[in-house]
mmCIF file with all atom_site columns, C-alpha atoms in Angstrom:
data_model
loop_
_atom_site.group_PDB
_atom_site.id
_atom_site.type_symbol
_atom_site.label_atom_id
_atom_site.label_alt_id
_atom_site.label_comp_id
_atom_site.label_asym_id
_atom_site.label_entity_id
_atom_site.label_seq_id
_atom_site.pdbx_PDB_ins_code
_atom_site.Cartn_x
_atom_site.Cartn_y
_atom_site.Cartn_z
_atom_site.occupancy
_atom_site.B_iso_or_equiv
_atom_site.pdbx_formal_charge
_atom_site.auth_seq_id
_atom_site.auth_comp_id
_atom_site.auth_asym_id
_atom_site.auth_atom_id
_atom_site.pdbx_PDB_model_num
ATOM 1   C CA . MET A 1 1   ? -1.072  -46.630 -0.081  1.00 44.00 ? 690 MET A CA 1
ATOM 2   C CA . THR A 1 2   ? 0.688   -49.943 0.456   1.00 46.00 ? 691 THR A CA 1
ATOM 3   C CA . PRO A 1 3   ? 4.295   -49.891 -0.765  1.00 48.00 ? 692 PRO A CA 1
ATOM 4   C CA . PRO A 1 4   ? 5.115   -52.144 -3.726  1.00 48.00 ? 693 PRO A CA 1
ATOM 5   C CA . PRO A 1 5   ? 6.432   -55.649 -3.043  1.00 51.00 ? 694 PRO A CA 1
ATOM 6   C CA . ARG A 1 6   ? 10.178  -55.612 -2.446  1.00 51.00 ? 695 ARG A CA 1
ATOM 7   C CA . GLU A 1 7   ? 12.412  -58.177 -4.034  1.00 49.00 ? 696 GLU A CA 1
ATOM 8   C CA . ARG A 1 8   ? 16.150  -58.775 -4.242  1.00 43.00 ? 697 ARG A CA 1
ATOM 9   C CA . GLY A 1 9   ? 17.983  -55.495 -4.429  1.00 46.00 ? 698 GLY A CA 1
ATOM 10  C CA . GLY A 1 10  ? 14.810  -53.504 -3.844  1.00 58.00 ? 699 GLY A CA 1
ATOM 11  C CA . PHE A 1 11  ? 13.377  -53.972 -7.342  1.00 68.00 ? 700 PHE A CA 1
ATOM 12  C CA . SER A 1 12  ? 10.009  -55.418 -8.252  1.00 84.00 ? 701 SER A CA 1
ATOM 13  C CA . LEU A 1 13  ? 7.216   -55.737 -10.786 1.00 87.00 ? 702 LEU A CA 1
ATOM 14  C CA . CYS A 1 14  ? 4.733   -52.817 -10.600 1.00 92.00 ? 703 CYS A CA 1
ATOM 15  C CA . GLN A 1 15  ? 2.035   -50.981 -12.516 1.00 94.00 ? 704 GLN A CA 1
ATOM 16  C CA . GLY A 1 16  ? 1.605   -47.323 -13.384 1.00 95.00 ? 705 GLY A CA 1
ATOM 17  C CA . ILE A 1 17  ? -1.125  -45.267 -14.987 1.00 96.00 ? 706 ILE A CA 1
ATOM 18  C CA . GLY A 1 18  ? -1.006  -42.144 -17.138 1.00 96.00 ? 707 GLY A CA 1
ATOM 19  C CA . LEU A 1 19  ? -3.844  -39.932 -18.352 1.00 95.00 ? 708 LEU A CA 1
ATOM 20  C CA . TYR A 1 20  ? -3.788  -37.232 -21.000 1.00 94.00 ? 709 TYR A CA 1
ATOM 21  C CA . SER A 1 21  ? -6.257  -35.132 -22.942 1.00 91.00 ? 710 SER A CA 1
ATOM 22  C CA . GLU A 1 22  ? -5.688  -32.785 -25.842 1.00 87.00 ? 711 GLU A CA 1
ATOM 23  C CA . TYR A 1 23  ? -7.572  -31.597 -28.939 1.00 81.00 ? 712 TYR A CA 1
ATOM 24  C CA . ARG A 1 24  ? -10.899 -32.932 -27.586 1.00 84.00 ? 713 ARG A CA 1
ATOM 25  C CA . GLY A 1 25  ? -9.376  -36.415 -27.239 1.00 88.00 ? 714 GLY A CA 1
ATOM 26  C CA . ALA A 1 26  ? -8.311  -38.396 -24.190 1.00 92.00 ? 715 ALA A CA 1
ATOM 27  C CA . VAL A 1 27  ? -6.101  -41.408 -23.501 1.00 95.00 ? 716 VAL A CA 1
ATOM 28  C CA . ALA A 1 28  ? -5.609  -43.572 -20.428 1.00 97.00 ? 717 ALA A CA 1
ATOM 29  C CA . THR A 1 29  ? -2.603  -45.894 -20.298 1.00 97.00 ? 718 THR A CA 1
ATOM 30  C CA . LEU A 1 30  ? -1.884  -48.669 -17.819 1.00 97.00 ? 719 LEU A CA 1
ATOM 31  C CA . VAL A 1 31  ? 1.494   -50.414 -17.935 1.00 96.00 ? 720 VAL A CA 1
ATOM 32  C CA . GLU A 1 32  ? 3.304   -53.086 -15.988 1.00 95.00 ? 721 GLU A CA 1
ATOM 33  C CA . ILE A 1 33  ? 7.074   -52.791 -15.688 1.00 92.00 ? 722 ILE A CA 1
ATOM 34  C CA . ASP A 1 34  ? 9.541   -55.480 -14.657 1.00 91.00 ? 723 ASP A CA 1
ATOM 35  C CA . CYS A 1 35  ? 12.544  -54.088 -12.775 1.00 88.00 ? 724 CYS A CA 1
ATOM 36  C CA . ARG A 1 36  ? 13.725  -57.395 -11.316 1.00 85.00 ? 725 ARG A CA 1
ATOM 37  C CA . PRO A 1 37  ? 17.445  -58.118 -11.765 1.00 83.00 ? 726 PRO A CA 1
ATOM 38  C CA . GLU A 1 38  ? 16.804  -61.085 -14.065 1.00 83.00 ? 727 GLU A CA 1
ATOM 39  C CA . THR A 1 39  ? 14.964  -58.769 -16.460 1.00 81.00 ? 728 THR A CA 1
ATOM 40  C CA . VAL A 1 40  ? 17.154  -55.686 -16.117 1.00 80.00 ? 729 VAL A CA 1
ATOM 41  C CA . ASN A 1 41  ? 20.336  -57.725 -16.660 1.00 81.00 ? 730 ASN A CA 1
ATOM 42  C CA . ARG A 1 42  ? 19.017  -59.984 -19.421 1.00 80.00 ? 731 ARG A CA 1
ATOM 43  C CA . LYS A 1 43  ? 21.410  -60.581 -22.281 1.00 83.00 ? 732 LYS A CA 1
ATOM 44  C CA . VAL A 1 44  ? 20.510  -59.430 -25.766 1.00 78.00 ? 733 VAL A CA 1
ATOM 45  C CA . ARG A 1 45  ? 23.312  -59.426 -28.332 1.00 76.00 ? 734 ARG A CA 1
ATOM 46  C CA . ASP A 1 46  ? 24.633  -55.912 -29.062 1.00 71.00 ? 735 ASP A CA 1
ATOM 47  C CA . ALA A 1 47  ? 21.836  -54.365 -27.011 1.00 71.00 ? 736 ALA A CA 1
ATOM 48  C CA . VAL A 1 48  ? 21.210  -52.087 -24.085 1.00 70.00 ? 737 VAL A CA 1
ATOM 49  C CA . THR A 1 49  ? 18.687  -53.718 -21.810 1.00 74.00 ? 738 THR A CA 1
ATOM 50  C CA . GLY A 1 50  ? 17.154  -52.637 -18.536 1.00 81.00 ? 739 GLY A CA 1
ATOM 51  C CA . PRO A 1 51  ? 13.651  -52.465 -17.087 1.00 87.00 ? 740 PRO A CA 1
ATOM 52  C CA . ARG A 1 52  ? 11.012  -53.773 -19.466 1.00 88.00 ? 741 ARG A CA 1
ATOM 53  C CA . VAL A 1 53  ? 7.404   -52.808 -19.942 1.00 92.00 ? 742 VAL A CA 1
ATOM 54  C CA . THR A 1 54  ? 5.784   -56.246 -20.009 1.00 93.00 ? 743 THR A CA 1
ATOM 55  C CA . ARG A 1 55  ? 2.116   -55.347 -20.486 1.00 95.00 ? 744 ARG A CA 1
ATOM 56  C CA . ALA A 1 56  ? 0.257   -52.265 -21.631 1.00 96.00 ? 745 ALA A CA 1
ATOM 57  C CA . LEU A 1 57  ? -3.332  -51.202 -22.126 1.00 97.00 ? 746 LEU A CA 1
ATOM 58  C CA . MET A 1 58  ? -4.286  -47.938 -23.829 1.00 96.00 ? 747 MET A CA 1
ATOM 59  C CA . VAL A 1 59  ? -7.850  -46.668 -24.071 1.00 96.00 ? 748 VAL A CA 1
ATOM 60  C CA . VAL A 1 60  ? -8.393  -43.746 -26.449 1.00 95.00 ? 749 VAL A CA 1
ATOM 61  C CA . ASP A 1 61  ? -11.418 -41.539 -27.012 1.00 92.00 ? 750 ASP A CA 1
ATOM 62  C CA . ALA A 1 62  ? -10.785 -39.424 -30.091 1.00 90.00 ? 751 ALA A CA 1
ATOM 63  C CA . GLY A 1 63  ? -14.317 -38.214 -30.699 1.00 88.00 ? 752 GLY A CA 1
ATOM 64  C CA . PHE A 1 64  ? -15.207 -39.305 -34.225 1.00 89.00 ? 753 PHE A CA 1
ATOM 65  C CA . ALA A 1 65  ? -12.517 -41.793 -35.259 1.00 88.00 ? 754 ALA A CA 1
ATOM 66  C CA . ILE A 1 66  ? -12.167 -41.397 -39.038 1.00 88.00 ? 755 ILE A CA 1
ATOM 67  C CA . ASN A 1 67  ? -9.767  -44.340 -39.316 1.00 90.00 ? 756 ASN A CA 1
ATOM 68  C CA . PRO A 1 68  ? -9.989  -46.560 -36.189 1.00 90.00 ? 757 PRO A CA 1
ATOM 69  C CA . PRO A 1 69  ? -7.248  -49.002 -37.335 1.00 93.00 ? 758 PRO A CA 1
ATOM 70  C CA . GLY A 1 70  ? -4.944  -46.040 -38.047 1.00 92.00 ? 759 GLY A CA 1
ATOM 71  C CA . LEU A 1 71  ? -5.729  -44.579 -34.630 1.00 93.00 ? 760 LEU A CA 1
ATOM 72  C CA . ASP A 1 72  ? -4.940  -47.958 -33.089 1.00 93.00 ? 761 ASP A CA 1
ATOM 73  C CA . THR A 1 73  ? -1.504  -48.096 -34.717 1.00 93.00 ? 762 THR A CA 1
ATOM 74  C CA . GLN A 1 74  ? -0.828  -44.435 -33.867 1.00 93.00 ? 763 GLN A CA 1
ATOM 75  C CA . MET A 1 75  ? -1.373  -45.275 -30.175 1.00 94.00 ? 764 MET A CA 1
ATOM 76  C CA . MET A 1 76  ? 0.916   -48.310 -30.493 1.00 92.00 ? 765 MET A CA 1
ATOM 77  C CA . GLY A 1 77  ? 3.583   -46.029 -31.905 1.00 90.00 ? 766 GLY A CA 1
ATOM 78  C CA . GLY A 1 78  ? 3.234   -43.718 -28.922 1.00 91.00 ? 767 GLY A CA 1
ATOM 79  C CA . LEU A 1 79  ? 3.617   -46.647 -26.583 1.00 91.00 ? 768 LEU A CA 1
ATOM 80  C CA . ASN A 1 80  ? 6.764   -47.746 -28.394 1.00 88.00 ? 769 ASN A CA 1
ATOM 81  C CA . ASP A 1 81  ? 8.325   -44.269 -28.121 1.00 89.00 ? 770 ASP A CA 1
ATOM 82  C CA . ALA A 1 82  ? 7.605   -43.940 -24.407 1.00 91.00 ? 771 ALA A CA 1
ATOM 83  C CA . PRO A 1 83  ? 9.964   -46.620 -22.952 1.00 88.00 ? 772 PRO A CA 1
ATOM 84  C CA . ALA A 1 84  ? 12.920  -44.948 -24.630 1.00 86.00 ? 773 ALA A CA 1
ATOM 85  C CA . MET A 1 85  ? 11.920  -41.496 -23.452 1.00 86.00 ? 774 MET A CA 1
ATOM 86  C CA . ALA A 1 86  ? 11.337  -42.669 -19.886 1.00 87.00 ? 775 ALA A CA 1
ATOM 87  C CA . LEU A 1 87  ? 14.170  -45.176 -19.488 1.00 85.00 ? 776 LEU A CA 1
ATOM 88  C CA . THR A 1 88  ? 16.978  -45.253 -22.056 1.00 81.00 ? 777 THR A CA 1
ATOM 89  C CA . SER A 1 89  ? 17.300  -42.478 -24.601 1.00 81.00 ? 778 SER A CA 1
ATOM 90  C CA . SER A 1 90  ? 19.389  -39.403 -24.033 1.00 78.00 ? 779 SER A CA 1
ATOM 91  C CA . LEU A 1 91  ? 21.645  -37.182 -26.063 1.00 80.00 ? 780 LEU A CA 1
ATOM 92  C CA . HIS A 1 92  ? 25.143  -36.426 -24.839 1.00 82.00 ? 781 HIS A CA 1
ATOM 93  C CA . ILE A 1 93  ? 26.975  -33.324 -26.062 1.00 89.00 ? 782 ILE A CA 1
ATOM 94  C CA . LYS A 1 94  ? 30.746  -32.832 -25.900 1.00 90.00 ? 783 LYS A CA 1
ATOM 95  C CA . ASN A 1 95  ? 32.283  -29.605 -27.184 1.00 92.00 ? 784 ASN A CA 1
ATOM 96  C CA . GLY A 1 96  ? 28.999  -28.798 -28.896 1.00 92.00 ? 785 GLY A CA 1
ATOM 97  C CA . ILE A 1 97  ? 28.909  -32.087 -30.843 1.00 89.00 ? 786 ILE A CA 1
ATOM 98  C CA . PRO A 1 98  ? 26.387  -34.902 -30.199 1.00 87.00 ? 787 PRO A CA 1
ATOM 99  C CA . LEU A 1 99  ? 28.180  -38.099 -29.172 1.00 84.00 ? 788 LEU A CA 1
ATOM 100 C CA . GLU A 1 100 ? 25.376  -40.272 -30.529 1.00 81.00 ? 789 GLU A CA 1
ATOM 101 C CA . GLY A 1 101 ? 25.990  -40.339 -34.270 1.00 80.00 ? 790 GLY A CA 1
ATOM 102 C CA . SER A 1 102 ? 23.407  -42.917 -35.354 1.00 78.00 ? 791 SER A CA 1
ATOM 103 C CA . TRP A 1 103 ? 20.532  -45.078 -34.175 1.00 72.00 ? 792 TRP A CA 1
ATOM 104 C CA . ASP A 1 104 ? 23.125  -47.733 -33.280 1.00 72.00 ? 793 ASP A CA 1
ATOM 105 C CA . ASN A 1 105 ? 24.377  -45.733 -30.308 1.00 72.00 ? 794 ASN A CA 1
ATOM 106 C CA . TYR A 1 106 ? 21.248  -43.736 -29.506 1.00 74.00 ? 795 TYR A CA 1
ATOM 107 C CA . PHE A 1 107 ? 19.331  -46.018 -27.186 1.00 74.00 ? 796 PHE A CA 1
ATOM 108 C CA . TYR A 1 108 ? 15.826  -45.711 -28.558 1.00 75.00 ? 797 TYR A CA 1
ATOM 109 C CA . THR A 1 109 ? 13.207  -48.436 -28.199 1.00 76.00 ? 798 THR A CA 1
ATOM 110 C CA . ARG A 1 110 ? 14.183  -51.640 -29.928 1.00 72.00 ? 799 ARG A CA 1
ATOM 111 C CA . GLN A 1 111 ? 12.146  -54.789 -30.466 1.00 71.00 ? 800 GLN A CA 1
ATOM 112 C CA . TRP A 1 112 ? 13.434  -56.405 -27.248 1.00 71.00 ? 801 TRP A CA 1
ATOM 113 C CA . ASN A 1 113 ? 12.130  -53.446 -25.216 1.00 75.00 ? 802 ASN A CA 1
ATOM 114 C CA . THR A 1 114 ? 8.604   -53.270 -26.599 1.00 82.00 ? 803 THR A CA 1
ATOM 115 C CA . PRO A 1 115 ? 5.800   -54.728 -24.473 1.00 89.00 ? 804 PRO A CA 1
ATOM 116 C CA . PRO A 1 116 ? 5.091   -58.366 -25.387 1.00 90.00 ? 805 PRO A CA 1
ATOM 117 C CA . GLU A 1 117 ? 1.445   -57.800 -24.389 1.00 94.00 ? 806 GLU A CA 1
ATOM 118 C CA . LEU A 1 118 ? -0.145  -54.654 -25.815 1.00 93.00 ? 807 LEU A CA 1
ATOM 119 C CA . ARG A 1 119 ? -3.803  -53.822 -26.229 1.00 96.00 ? 808 ARG A CA 1
ATOM 120 C CA . VAL A 1 120 ? -5.305  -50.620 -27.609 1.00 96.00 ? 809 VAL A CA 1
ATOM 121 C CA . VAL A 1 121 ? -9.019  -49.948 -27.191 1.00 96.00 ? 810 VAL A CA 1
ATOM 122 C CA . VAL A 1 122 ? -10.508 -47.293 -29.471 1.00 93.00 ? 811 VAL A CA 1
ATOM 123 C CA . MET A 1 123 ? -13.728 -46.109 -27.874 1.00 92.00 ? 812 MET A CA 1
ATOM 124 C CA . PRO A 1 124 ? -16.821 -45.846 -30.089 1.00 91.00 ? 813 PRO A CA 1
ATOM 125 C CA . SER A 1 125 ? -17.275 -42.446 -31.678 1.00 86.00 ? 814 SER A CA 1
ATOM 126 C CA . THR A 1 126 ? -18.839 -39.974 -29.246 1.00 79.00 ? 815 THR A CA 1
ATOM 127 C CA . SER A 1 127 ? -19.061 -36.979 -31.546 1.00 84.00 ? 816 SER A CA 1
ATOM 128 C CA . ASP A 1 128 ? -19.518 -36.085 -35.186 1.00 87.00 ? 817 ASP A CA 1
ATOM 129 C CA . LYS A 1 129 ? -16.218 -34.154 -35.030 1.00 85.00 ? 818 LYS A CA 1
ATOM 130 C CA . PRO A 1 130 ? -12.777 -35.762 -35.070 1.00 83.00 ? 819 PRO A CA 1
ATOM 131 C CA . SER A 1 131 ? -10.400 -34.679 -32.325 1.00 82.00 ? 820 SER A CA 1
ATOM 132 C CA . GLY A 1 132 ? -7.084  -35.616 -33.873 1.00 78.00 ? 821 GLY A CA 1
ATOM 133 C CA . ALA A 1 133 ? -4.588  -38.035 -32.426 1.00 82.00 ? 822 ALA A CA 1
ATOM 134 C CA . GLY A 1 134 ? -1.113  -36.891 -33.473 1.00 82.00 ? 823 GLY A CA 1
ATOM 135 C CA . GLU A 1 135 ? 1.150   -37.806 -30.576 1.00 87.00 ? 824 GLU A CA 1
ATOM 136 C CA . LEU A 1 136 ? -1.771  -38.283 -28.196 1.00 89.00 ? 825 LEU A CA 1
ATOM 137 C CA . GLY A 1 137 ? -0.462  -41.663 -26.980 1.00 92.00 ? 826 GLY A CA 1
ATOM 138 C CA . VAL A 1 138 ? 3.101   -40.635 -26.068 1.00 93.00 ? 827 VAL A CA 1
ATOM 139 C CA . ALA A 1 139 ? 2.513   -38.506 -22.954 1.00 94.00 ? 828 ALA A CA 1
ATOM 140 C CA . PRO A 1 140 ? 0.269   -40.912 -21.014 1.00 96.00 ? 829 PRO A CA 1
ATOM 141 C CA . ALA A 1 141 ? 2.472   -43.883 -21.889 1.00 96.00 ? 830 ALA A CA 1
ATOM 142 C CA . PHE A 1 142 ? 5.561   -41.982 -20.701 1.00 94.00 ? 831 PHE A CA 1
ATOM 143 C CA . ALA A 1 143 ? 3.768   -40.986 -17.485 1.00 95.00 ? 832 ALA A CA 1
ATOM 144 C CA . ALA A 1 144 ? 2.550   -44.532 -16.828 1.00 96.00 ? 833 ALA A CA 1
ATOM 145 C CA . ILE A 1 145 ? 6.052   -45.953 -17.338 1.00 94.00 ? 834 ILE A CA 1
ATOM 146 C CA . ALA A 1 146 ? 7.637   -43.309 -15.100 1.00 93.00 ? 835 ALA A CA 1
ATOM 147 C CA . CYS A 1 147 ? 5.073   -43.995 -12.358 1.00 93.00 ? 836 CYS A CA 1
ATOM 148 C CA . ALA A 1 148 ? 5.503   -47.772 -12.606 1.00 93.00 ? 837 ALA A CA 1
ATOM 149 C CA . TYR A 1 149 ? 9.300   -47.420 -12.545 1.00 91.00 ? 838 TYR A CA 1
ATOM 150 C CA . ALA A 1 150 ? 9.115   -45.153 -9.497  1.00 91.00 ? 839 ALA A CA 1
ATOM 151 C CA . ARG A 1 151 ? 6.982   -47.693 -7.641  1.00 90.00 ? 840 ARG A CA 1
ATOM 152 C CA . ALA A 1 152 ? 9.081   -50.673 -8.731  1.00 89.00 ? 841 ALA A CA 1
ATOM 153 C CA . THR A 1 153 ? 12.323  -49.098 -7.572  1.00 86.00 ? 842 THR A CA 1
ATOM 154 C CA . ALA A 1 154 ? 10.838  -47.322 -4.527  1.00 77.00 ? 843 ALA A CA 1
ATOM 155 C CA . ARG A 1 155 ? 11.806  -43.906 -5.886  1.00 65.00 ? 844 ARG A CA 1
ATOM 156 C CA . CYS A 1 156 ? 10.088  -40.991 -4.177  1.00 50.00 ? 845 CYS A CA 1
ATOM 157 C CA . ARG A 1 157 ? 7.063   -40.017 -6.220  1.00 47.00 ? 846 ARG A CA 1
ATOM 158 C CA . ARG A 1 158 ? 6.298   -36.433 -7.134  1.00 51.00 ? 847 ARG A CA 1
ATOM 159 C CA . ALA A 1 159 ? 2.837   -35.312 -6.205  1.00 44.00 ? 848 ALA A CA 1
ATOM 160 C CA . SER A 1 160 ? 0.814   -32.229 -5.631  1.00 37.00 ? 849 SER A CA 1
ATOM 161 C CA . ARG A 1 161 ? 1.040   -30.929 -2.093  1.00 35.00 ? 850 ARG A CA 1
ATOM 162 C CA . SER A 1 162 ? -2.736  -31.222 -1.919  1.00 32.00 ? 851 SER A CA 1
ATOM 163 C CA . THR A 1 163 ? -2.611  -34.985 -2.527  1.00 35.00 ? 852 THR A CA 1
ATOM 164 C CA . MET A 1 164 ? 0.381   -35.808 -0.339  1.00 33.00 ? 853 MET A CA 1
ATOM 165 C CA . ALA A 1 165 ? 0.397   -35.615 3.439   1.00 35.00 ? 854 ALA A CA 1
ATOM 166 C CA . PRO A 1 166 ? 2.633   -32.784 4.758   1.00 36.00 ? 855 PRO A CA 1
ATOM 167 C CA . SER A 1 167 ? 4.928   -35.259 6.515   1.00 34.00 ? 856 SER A CA 1
ATOM 168 C CA . ALA A 1 168 ? 5.392   -37.265 3.302   1.00 34.00 ? 857 ALA A CA 1
ATOM 169 C CA . SER A 1 169 ? 5.826   -34.091 1.259   1.00 33.00 ? 858 SER A CA 1
ATOM 170 C CA . SER A 1 170 ? 8.655   -32.873 3.473   1.00 36.00 ? 859 SER A CA 1
ATOM 171 C CA . ARG A 1 171 ? 10.506  -36.197 3.088   1.00 35.00 ? 860 ARG A CA 1
ATOM 172 C CA . CYS A 1 172 ? 10.483  -36.063 -0.707  1.00 36.00 ? 861 CYS A CA 1
ATOM 173 C CA . PRO A 1 173 ? 13.752  -34.455 -1.866  1.00 38.00 ? 862 PRO A CA 1
ATOM 174 C CA . SER A 1 174 ? 12.396  -33.803 -5.344  1.00 40.00 ? 863 SER A CA 1
ATOM 175 C CA . ASN A 1 175 ? 9.204   -32.128 -4.132  1.00 36.00 ? 864 ASN A CA 1
ATOM 176 C CA . ARG A 1 176 ? 8.289   -29.252 -6.442  1.00 36.00 ? 865 ARG A CA 1
ATOM 177 C CA . PRO A 1 177 ? 4.991   -27.531 -7.144  1.00 38.00 ? 866 PRO A CA 1
ATOM 178 C CA . HIS A 1 178 ? 2.831   -29.735 -9.336  1.00 35.00 ? 867 HIS A CA 1
ATOM 179 C CA . PRO A 1 179 ? 3.113   -30.327 -12.260 1.00 39.00 ? 868 PRO A CA 1
ATOM 180 C CA . SER A 1 180 ? 6.807   -31.040 -12.231 1.00 38.00 ? 869 SER A CA 1
ATOM 181 C CA . PRO A 1 181 ? 8.939   -32.128 -15.176 1.00 40.00 ? 870 PRO A CA 1
ATOM 182 C CA . PRO A 1 182 ? 9.493   -35.891 -15.343 1.00 41.00 ? 871 PRO A CA 1
ATOM 183 C CA . PRO A 1 183 ? 12.972  -37.315 -14.802 1.00 40.00 ? 872 PRO A CA 1
ATOM 184 C CA . THR A 1 184 ? 14.831  -38.246 -17.976 1.00 39.00 ? 873 THR A CA 1
ATOM 185 C CA . VAL A 1 185 ? 16.701  -41.332 -16.786 1.00 41.00 ? 874 VAL A CA 1
ATOM 186 C CA . LEU A 1 186 ? 16.233  -43.189 -13.518 1.00 40.00 ? 875 LEU A CA 1
ATOM 187 C CA . THR A 1 187 ? 18.872  -45.729 -12.618 1.00 40.00 ? 876 THR A CA 1
ATOM 188 C CA . ALA A 1 188 ? 18.868  -46.928 -9.003  1.00 44.00 ? 877 ALA A CA 1
ATOM 189 C CA . PRO A 1 189 ? 16.450  -47.442 -6.129  1.00 47.00 ? 878 PRO A CA 1
ATOM 190 C CA . ALA A 1 190 ? 16.200  -44.874 -3.371  1.00 49.00 ? 879 ALA A CA 1
ATOM 191 C CA . GLU A 1 191 ? 17.916  -45.617 -0.100  1.00 50.00 ? 880 GLU A CA 1
ATOM 192 C CA . GLU A 1 192 ? 15.698  -46.694 2.779   1.00 50.00 ? 881 GLU A CA 1
ATOM 193 C CA . PRO A 1 193 ? 15.367  -43.958 5.461   1.00 49.00 ? 882 PRO A CA 1
#
């Protein structure tokens, strides 16, 4: 695989994909993330900024979609939760007390961090039974963002030993048996070997 384009400071604009299936439904998510310094360091009054998901496409097959517009908005909600989970939100505890006391200081997705281009495609019904959607859109959106961020910042990707060459696998410091838990917050590019 060709490495992502490198820009100033080792950051770039890259894409990632995430797939997920549950309850007889499936979702594929493709995102583009901008990790260039001019985006990461943009100024928004009283805001925490950073990498931004600039475009997203979600395709969902939920069997028989009882309420397609509701399914569409449910997937949008999942895509709006994912940037926070992958990039900014965390809970800090000191002496057993959470330090984040409100939404003001808990860095969840805000309007300036949502993708300006978002498209959800609800596939035509393929069954006479609904599959349920619940939080079906969160996991693949999170995975797509994490993958795009890893490529944009040249972080070592986690992969199954069966899909990664032994020489590459041995160079990856975070190599664990697949599937491995995703990182909670990624902040800097990896050093070049």
